[in-house]
XYZ file of C-alpha atoms in Angstrom:
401
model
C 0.000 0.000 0.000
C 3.080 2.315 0.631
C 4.360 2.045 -3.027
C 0.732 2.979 -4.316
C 1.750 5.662 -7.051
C 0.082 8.503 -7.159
C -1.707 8.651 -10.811
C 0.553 11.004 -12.751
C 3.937 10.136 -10.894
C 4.367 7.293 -13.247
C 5.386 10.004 -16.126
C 7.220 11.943 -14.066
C 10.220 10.737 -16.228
C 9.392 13.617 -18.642
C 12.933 13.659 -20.188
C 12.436 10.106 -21.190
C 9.454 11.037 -23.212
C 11.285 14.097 -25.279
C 9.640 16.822 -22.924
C 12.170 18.814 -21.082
C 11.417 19.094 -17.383
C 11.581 23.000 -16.944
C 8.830 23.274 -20.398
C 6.528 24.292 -18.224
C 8.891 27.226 -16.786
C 9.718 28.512 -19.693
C 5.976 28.804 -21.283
C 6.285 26.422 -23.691
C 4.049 24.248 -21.725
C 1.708 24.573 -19.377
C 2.173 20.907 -17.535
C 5.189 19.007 -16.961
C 4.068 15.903 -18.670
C 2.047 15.539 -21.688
C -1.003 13.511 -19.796
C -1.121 15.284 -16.135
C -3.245 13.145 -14.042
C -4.220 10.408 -16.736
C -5.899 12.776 -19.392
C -4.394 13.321 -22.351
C -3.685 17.152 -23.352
C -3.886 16.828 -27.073
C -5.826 14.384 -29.365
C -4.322 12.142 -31.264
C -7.008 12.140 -33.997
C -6.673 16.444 -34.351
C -3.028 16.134 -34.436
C -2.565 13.634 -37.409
C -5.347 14.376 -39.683
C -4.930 16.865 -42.362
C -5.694 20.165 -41.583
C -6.014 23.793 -43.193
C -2.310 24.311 -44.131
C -3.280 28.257 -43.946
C -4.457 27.658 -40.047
C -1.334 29.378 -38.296
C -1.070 32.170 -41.052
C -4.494 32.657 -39.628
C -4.058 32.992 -36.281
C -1.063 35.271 -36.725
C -3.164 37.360 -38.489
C -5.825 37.712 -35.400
C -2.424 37.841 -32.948
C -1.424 40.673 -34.963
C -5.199 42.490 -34.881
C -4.984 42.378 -31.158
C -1.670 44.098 -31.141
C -2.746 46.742 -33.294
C -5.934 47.282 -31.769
C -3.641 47.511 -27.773
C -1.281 50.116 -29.209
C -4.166 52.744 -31.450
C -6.287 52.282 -27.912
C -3.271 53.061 -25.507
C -2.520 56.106 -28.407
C -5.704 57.201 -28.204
C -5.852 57.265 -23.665
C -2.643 59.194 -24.461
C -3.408 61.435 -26.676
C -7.083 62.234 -24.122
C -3.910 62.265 -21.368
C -2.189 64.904 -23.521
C -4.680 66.876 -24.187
C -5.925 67.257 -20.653
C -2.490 68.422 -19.557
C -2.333 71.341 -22.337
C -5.406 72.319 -20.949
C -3.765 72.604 -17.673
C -0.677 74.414 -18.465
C -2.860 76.979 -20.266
C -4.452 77.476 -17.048
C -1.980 77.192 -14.647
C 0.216 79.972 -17.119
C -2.922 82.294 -17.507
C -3.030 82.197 -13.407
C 0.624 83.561 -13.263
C -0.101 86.109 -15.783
C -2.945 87.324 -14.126
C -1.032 87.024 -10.728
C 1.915 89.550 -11.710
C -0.417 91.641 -13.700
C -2.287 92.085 -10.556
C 0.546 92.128 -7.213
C 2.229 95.005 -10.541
C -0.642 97.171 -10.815
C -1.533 96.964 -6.938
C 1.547 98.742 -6.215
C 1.120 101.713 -9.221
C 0.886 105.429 -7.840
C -2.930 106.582 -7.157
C -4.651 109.675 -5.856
C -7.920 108.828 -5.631
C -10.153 105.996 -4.148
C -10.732 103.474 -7.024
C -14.395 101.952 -7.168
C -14.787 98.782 -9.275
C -16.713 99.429 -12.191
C -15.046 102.707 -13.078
C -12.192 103.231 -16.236
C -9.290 104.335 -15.016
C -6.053 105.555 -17.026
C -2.608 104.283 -16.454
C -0.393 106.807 -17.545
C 3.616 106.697 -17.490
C 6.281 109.663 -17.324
C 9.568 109.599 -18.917
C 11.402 108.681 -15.731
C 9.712 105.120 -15.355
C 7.404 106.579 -12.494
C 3.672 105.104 -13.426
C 0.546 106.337 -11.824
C -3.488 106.174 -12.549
C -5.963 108.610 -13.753
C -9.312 109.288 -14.298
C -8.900 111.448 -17.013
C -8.875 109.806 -20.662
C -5.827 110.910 -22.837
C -8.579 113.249 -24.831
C -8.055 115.200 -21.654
C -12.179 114.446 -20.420
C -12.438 112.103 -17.367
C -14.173 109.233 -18.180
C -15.436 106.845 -15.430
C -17.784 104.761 -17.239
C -16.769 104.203 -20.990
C -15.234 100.944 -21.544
C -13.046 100.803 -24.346
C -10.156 98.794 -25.282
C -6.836 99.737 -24.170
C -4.624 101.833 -26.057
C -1.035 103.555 -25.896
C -0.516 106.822 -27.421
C 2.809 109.671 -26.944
C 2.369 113.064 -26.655
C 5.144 115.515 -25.815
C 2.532 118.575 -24.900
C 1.930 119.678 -21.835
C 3.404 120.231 -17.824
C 4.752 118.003 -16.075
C 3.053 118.914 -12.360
C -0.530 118.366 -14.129
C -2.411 114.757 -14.372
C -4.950 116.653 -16.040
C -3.087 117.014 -19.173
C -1.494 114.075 -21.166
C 2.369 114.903 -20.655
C 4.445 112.054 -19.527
C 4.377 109.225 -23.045
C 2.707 106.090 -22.935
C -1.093 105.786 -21.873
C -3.334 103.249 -21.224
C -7.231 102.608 -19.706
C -7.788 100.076 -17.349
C -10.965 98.357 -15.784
C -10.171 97.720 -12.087
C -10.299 94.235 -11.598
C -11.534 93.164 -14.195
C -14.571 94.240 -13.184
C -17.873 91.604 -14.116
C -20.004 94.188 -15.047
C -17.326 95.266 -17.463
C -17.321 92.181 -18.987
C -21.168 91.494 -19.168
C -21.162 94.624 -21.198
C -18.991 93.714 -23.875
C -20.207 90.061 -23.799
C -24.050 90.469 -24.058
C -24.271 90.811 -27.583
C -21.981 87.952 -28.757
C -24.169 85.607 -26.173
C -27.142 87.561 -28.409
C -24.877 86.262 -31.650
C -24.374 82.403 -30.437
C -27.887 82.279 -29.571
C -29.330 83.072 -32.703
C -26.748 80.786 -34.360
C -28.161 78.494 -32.180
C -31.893 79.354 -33.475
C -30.923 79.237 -37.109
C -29.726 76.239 -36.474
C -32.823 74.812 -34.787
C -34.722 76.266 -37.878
C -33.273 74.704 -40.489
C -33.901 71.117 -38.459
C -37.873 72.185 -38.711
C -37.728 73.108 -42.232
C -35.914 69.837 -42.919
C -38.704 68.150 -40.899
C -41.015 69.812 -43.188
C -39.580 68.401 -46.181
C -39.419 65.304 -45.295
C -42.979 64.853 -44.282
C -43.901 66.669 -47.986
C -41.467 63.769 -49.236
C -38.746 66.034 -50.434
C -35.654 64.386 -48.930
C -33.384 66.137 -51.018
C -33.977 69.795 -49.690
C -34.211 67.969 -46.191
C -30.782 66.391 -46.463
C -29.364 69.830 -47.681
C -31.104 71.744 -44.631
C -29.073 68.832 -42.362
C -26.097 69.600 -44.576
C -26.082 73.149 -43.463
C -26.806 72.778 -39.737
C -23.789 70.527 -39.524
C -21.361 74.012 -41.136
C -23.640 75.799 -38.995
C -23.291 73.752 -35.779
C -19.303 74.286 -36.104
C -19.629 77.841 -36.404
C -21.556 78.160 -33.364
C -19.244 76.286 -31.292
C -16.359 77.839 -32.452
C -17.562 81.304 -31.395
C -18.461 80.419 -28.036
C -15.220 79.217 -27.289
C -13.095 81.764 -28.588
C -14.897 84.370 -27.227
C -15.460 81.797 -23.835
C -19.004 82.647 -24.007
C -20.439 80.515 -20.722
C -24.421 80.972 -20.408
C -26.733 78.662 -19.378
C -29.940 79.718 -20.697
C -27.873 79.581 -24.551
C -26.078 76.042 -23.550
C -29.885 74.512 -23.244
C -30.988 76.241 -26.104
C -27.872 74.925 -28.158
C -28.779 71.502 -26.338
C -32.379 71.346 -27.554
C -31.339 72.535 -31.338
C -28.976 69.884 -31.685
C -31.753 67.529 -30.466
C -34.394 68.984 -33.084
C -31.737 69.292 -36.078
C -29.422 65.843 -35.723
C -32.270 63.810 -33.648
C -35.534 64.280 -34.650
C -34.751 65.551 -38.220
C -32.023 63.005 -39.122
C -34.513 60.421 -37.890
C -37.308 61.389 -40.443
C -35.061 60.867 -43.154
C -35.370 57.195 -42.804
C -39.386 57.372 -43.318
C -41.726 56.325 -41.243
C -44.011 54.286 -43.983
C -43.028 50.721 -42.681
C -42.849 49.403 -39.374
C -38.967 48.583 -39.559
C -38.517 52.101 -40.717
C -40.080 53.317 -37.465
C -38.765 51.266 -34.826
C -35.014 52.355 -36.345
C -36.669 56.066 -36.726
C -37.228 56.230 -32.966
C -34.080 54.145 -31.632
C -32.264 56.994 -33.555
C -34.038 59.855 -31.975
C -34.006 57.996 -28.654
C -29.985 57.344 -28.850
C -29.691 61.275 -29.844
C -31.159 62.124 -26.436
C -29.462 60.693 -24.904
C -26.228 61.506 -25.934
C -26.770 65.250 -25.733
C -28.782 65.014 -22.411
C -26.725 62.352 -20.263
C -22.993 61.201 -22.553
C -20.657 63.689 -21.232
C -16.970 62.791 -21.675
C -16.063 64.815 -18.533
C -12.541 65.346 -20.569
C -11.650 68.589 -21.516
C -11.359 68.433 -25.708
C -13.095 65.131 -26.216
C -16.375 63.813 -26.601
C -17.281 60.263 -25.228
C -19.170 58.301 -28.603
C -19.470 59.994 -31.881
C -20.918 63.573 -31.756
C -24.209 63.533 -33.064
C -23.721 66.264 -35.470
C -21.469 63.928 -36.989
C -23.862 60.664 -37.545
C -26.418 63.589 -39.013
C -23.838 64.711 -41.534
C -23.713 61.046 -42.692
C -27.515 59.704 -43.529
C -27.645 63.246 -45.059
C -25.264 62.426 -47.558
C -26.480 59.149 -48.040
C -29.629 60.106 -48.491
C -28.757 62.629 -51.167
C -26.768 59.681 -52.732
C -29.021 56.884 -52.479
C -32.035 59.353 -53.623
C -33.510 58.588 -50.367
C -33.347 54.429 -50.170
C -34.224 54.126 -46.875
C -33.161 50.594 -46.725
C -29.204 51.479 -46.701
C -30.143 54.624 -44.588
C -31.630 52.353 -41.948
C -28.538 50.186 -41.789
C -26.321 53.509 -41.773
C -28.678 54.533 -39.063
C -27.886 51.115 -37.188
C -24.524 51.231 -37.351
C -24.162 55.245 -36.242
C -26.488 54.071 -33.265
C -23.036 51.729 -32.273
C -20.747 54.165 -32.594
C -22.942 57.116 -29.988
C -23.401 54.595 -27.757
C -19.977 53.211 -27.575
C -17.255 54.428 -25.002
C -14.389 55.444 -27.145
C -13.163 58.739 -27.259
C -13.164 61.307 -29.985
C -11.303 64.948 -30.634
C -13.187 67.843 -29.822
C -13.813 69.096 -33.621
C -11.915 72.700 -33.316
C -11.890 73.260 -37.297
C -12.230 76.445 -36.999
C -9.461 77.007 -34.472
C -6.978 74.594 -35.278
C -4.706 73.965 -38.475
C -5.055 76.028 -41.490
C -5.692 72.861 -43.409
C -8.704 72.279 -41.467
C -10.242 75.676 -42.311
C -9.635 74.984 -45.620
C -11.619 71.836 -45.429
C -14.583 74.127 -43.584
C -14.478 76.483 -46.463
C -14.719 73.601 -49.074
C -17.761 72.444 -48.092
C -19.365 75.816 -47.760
C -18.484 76.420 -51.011
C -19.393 73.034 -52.213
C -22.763 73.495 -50.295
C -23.938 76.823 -52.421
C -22.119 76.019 -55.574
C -21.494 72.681 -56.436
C -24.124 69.883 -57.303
C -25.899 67.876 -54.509
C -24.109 64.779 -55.797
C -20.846 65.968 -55.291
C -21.272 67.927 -51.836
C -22.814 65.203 -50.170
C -19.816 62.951 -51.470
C -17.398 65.522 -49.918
C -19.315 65.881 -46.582
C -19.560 61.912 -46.473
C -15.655 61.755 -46.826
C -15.104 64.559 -44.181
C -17.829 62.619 -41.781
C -15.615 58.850 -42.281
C -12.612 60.202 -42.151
C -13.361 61.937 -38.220
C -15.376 58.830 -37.528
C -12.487 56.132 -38.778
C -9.237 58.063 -37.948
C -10.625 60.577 -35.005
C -6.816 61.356 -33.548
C -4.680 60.820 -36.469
C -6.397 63.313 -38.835
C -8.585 65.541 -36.465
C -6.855 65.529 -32.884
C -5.192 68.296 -31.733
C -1.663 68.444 -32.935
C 0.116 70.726 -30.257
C -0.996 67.886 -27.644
C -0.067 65.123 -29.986
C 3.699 66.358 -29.598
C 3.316 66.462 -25.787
């Protein structure tokens, strides 16, 4: 009973049998022996008979998918990575600037008590010495003008007077940048974005319109031009850093009537297949611009719906409206809204010149050119962000991070 083997000791001799002993070390093999506890690893019957000779070409092919796939995904967490710390060093070097502007200006010359709200001058005499004013270099005080800064020289005048512009250089200045300042110089660009915004949200009705009169041709075009239109809009209320809630909701709910309800309608609603993919769409639009924040600065998390619009437009304006191929178009920009990758913010307006040039095209392509050939164009430009989002369209100064 002592000398019982234990079943799998009996091929412990692995050397015997042409298997090295440290295989399994190595990761050649996972067991030491060929049958570990009685069962046999491999079968003789799959290992003799005659197989596909193109098997391991095959699987090299799928090894070398995966690898491809592991290095554009860690590019593309790097490039989100980059991005996000550009944003930071633009903040972190417009807090200096503002910092010294601020400790120099606290420690300027003044003769009077300085109320926020008020222009005052910041004049400088030959000797370096630098003091404010409230008179304007017209030689009027001004308290409540706000104009842009500006540097003039003058050589007339006394030198014991503030009262007349003597001493050189010039300039106005808000004190602290005061908020009602700015609310006066940025009411009527919020007025500007916001009826961007409402052109935009008109053309989506006039393309709904259209398509219930069965013209899906002037509804594709109206899409067509909300998706320039869309890029305009967002490119002016970043440069100018336009934040307002009431015209972020009303941005919100155009892009839901424009590239949701409108894009939807282009796949018809006269079978029940057509339907059911009509209101998925609309549904999946929602849902995106109400709840699929990235939380990233310069990204958006699935593809911007402005985007997925731009393409059943064109398809539609190729296809002559089949709304068999724009229902599987529909189905298949449904995957990519809902999925979690990430894609560049689309700054074409702000970013290389090559980009602008691309904007321009299709505006030009829009009012001059034949439908044929603009939707082809706007197709291209749509595949092209949706197929190779960070090579072509990400930002390049965080690229080179």
């Amino acid at each position: 009973m002592d000398c019982a083997e234990v079943p799998g000791q009996a091929e412990g001799g692995v050397e015997s049998r042409g298997v090295p002993a440290e295989a399994g070390q190595g990761g050649a093999l996972l067991e030491r022996t060929p049958t570990p506890g009685g069962l046999a690893l491999v079968s003789p019957y799959h290992t003799h008979r005659v197989g596909d000779p193109l098997d391991l070409v095959a699987l090299a092919e799928q090894v070398q998918k995966a690898d491809e796939f592991i290095r554009a995904n860690a590019t593309s967490k790097l490039s989100v990575i980059a991005e996000q710390v550009q944003h930071l060093q633009e903040q972190a070097r417009k807090v200096l600037e503002d910092a010294h502007r601020d400790a120099d200006l606290h420690h300027i010359a003044c003769n009077m008590v300085k109320k926020p709200g008020n222009i005052y001058y910041l004049y400088q005499r030959e000797s370096g010495q630098r003091y404010f004013s409230i008179i304007s270099p017209k030689g009027t005080p001004v308290c409540t003008q706000a104009s842009i800064v500006a540097k003039e020289d003058d050589k007339v005048g006394s030198a014991s007077s503030e009262c007349q512009m003597s001493h050189g250089q010039c300039s106005n200045f808000s004190l602290c940048h005061d908020q009602n300042h700015l609310k006066i110089n940025e009411f009527p660009w919020k007025d500007v974005a916001n009826a961007l915004s409402l052109g935009n949200m008109v053309l989506g009705l006039f393309s709904i319109f259209c398509s219930f009169s069965r013209k899906s041709h002037c509804a594709s075009w109206m899409l067509l031009m909300s998706f320039l239109l869309d890029m305009e809009v967002g490119a002016l209320t970043r440069h100018l850093n336009i934040c307002c809630k009431t015209g972020a909701k009303l941005n919100d709910f155009a892009v839901f009537i424009t590239f949701g309800l409108a894009s939807g309608l282009l796949l018809g609603v006269d079978g029940p297949l057509n339907g059911f993919v009509a209101i998925i769409y609309v549904l999946t639009t929602s849902f995106c611009v109400c709840f699929y924040s990235s939380g990233v600065p310069f990204s958006y998390r699935g593809l911007p719906c402005p985007y997925a619009s731009c393409v059943l437009a064109s398809i539609s304006l190729l296809t002559k409206g089949n709304t068999f191929i724009l229902c599987c178009m529909a189905l298949l920009m449904i995957l990519f809204m809902i999925e979690q990758s990430y894609y560049p913010r689309d700054d074409v307006l702000e970013s290389e010149n090559w980009k602008k040039v691309v904007y321009v095209g299709g505006v030009t392509m829009l009012f001059f050119s034949p439908f044929s050939l603009t939707a082809f164009y706007c197709l291209m430009w749509s595949l092209s962000y949706i197929f190779f989002p960070h090579a072509l369209w990400g930002r390049a100064d965080c690229l080179k991070l």
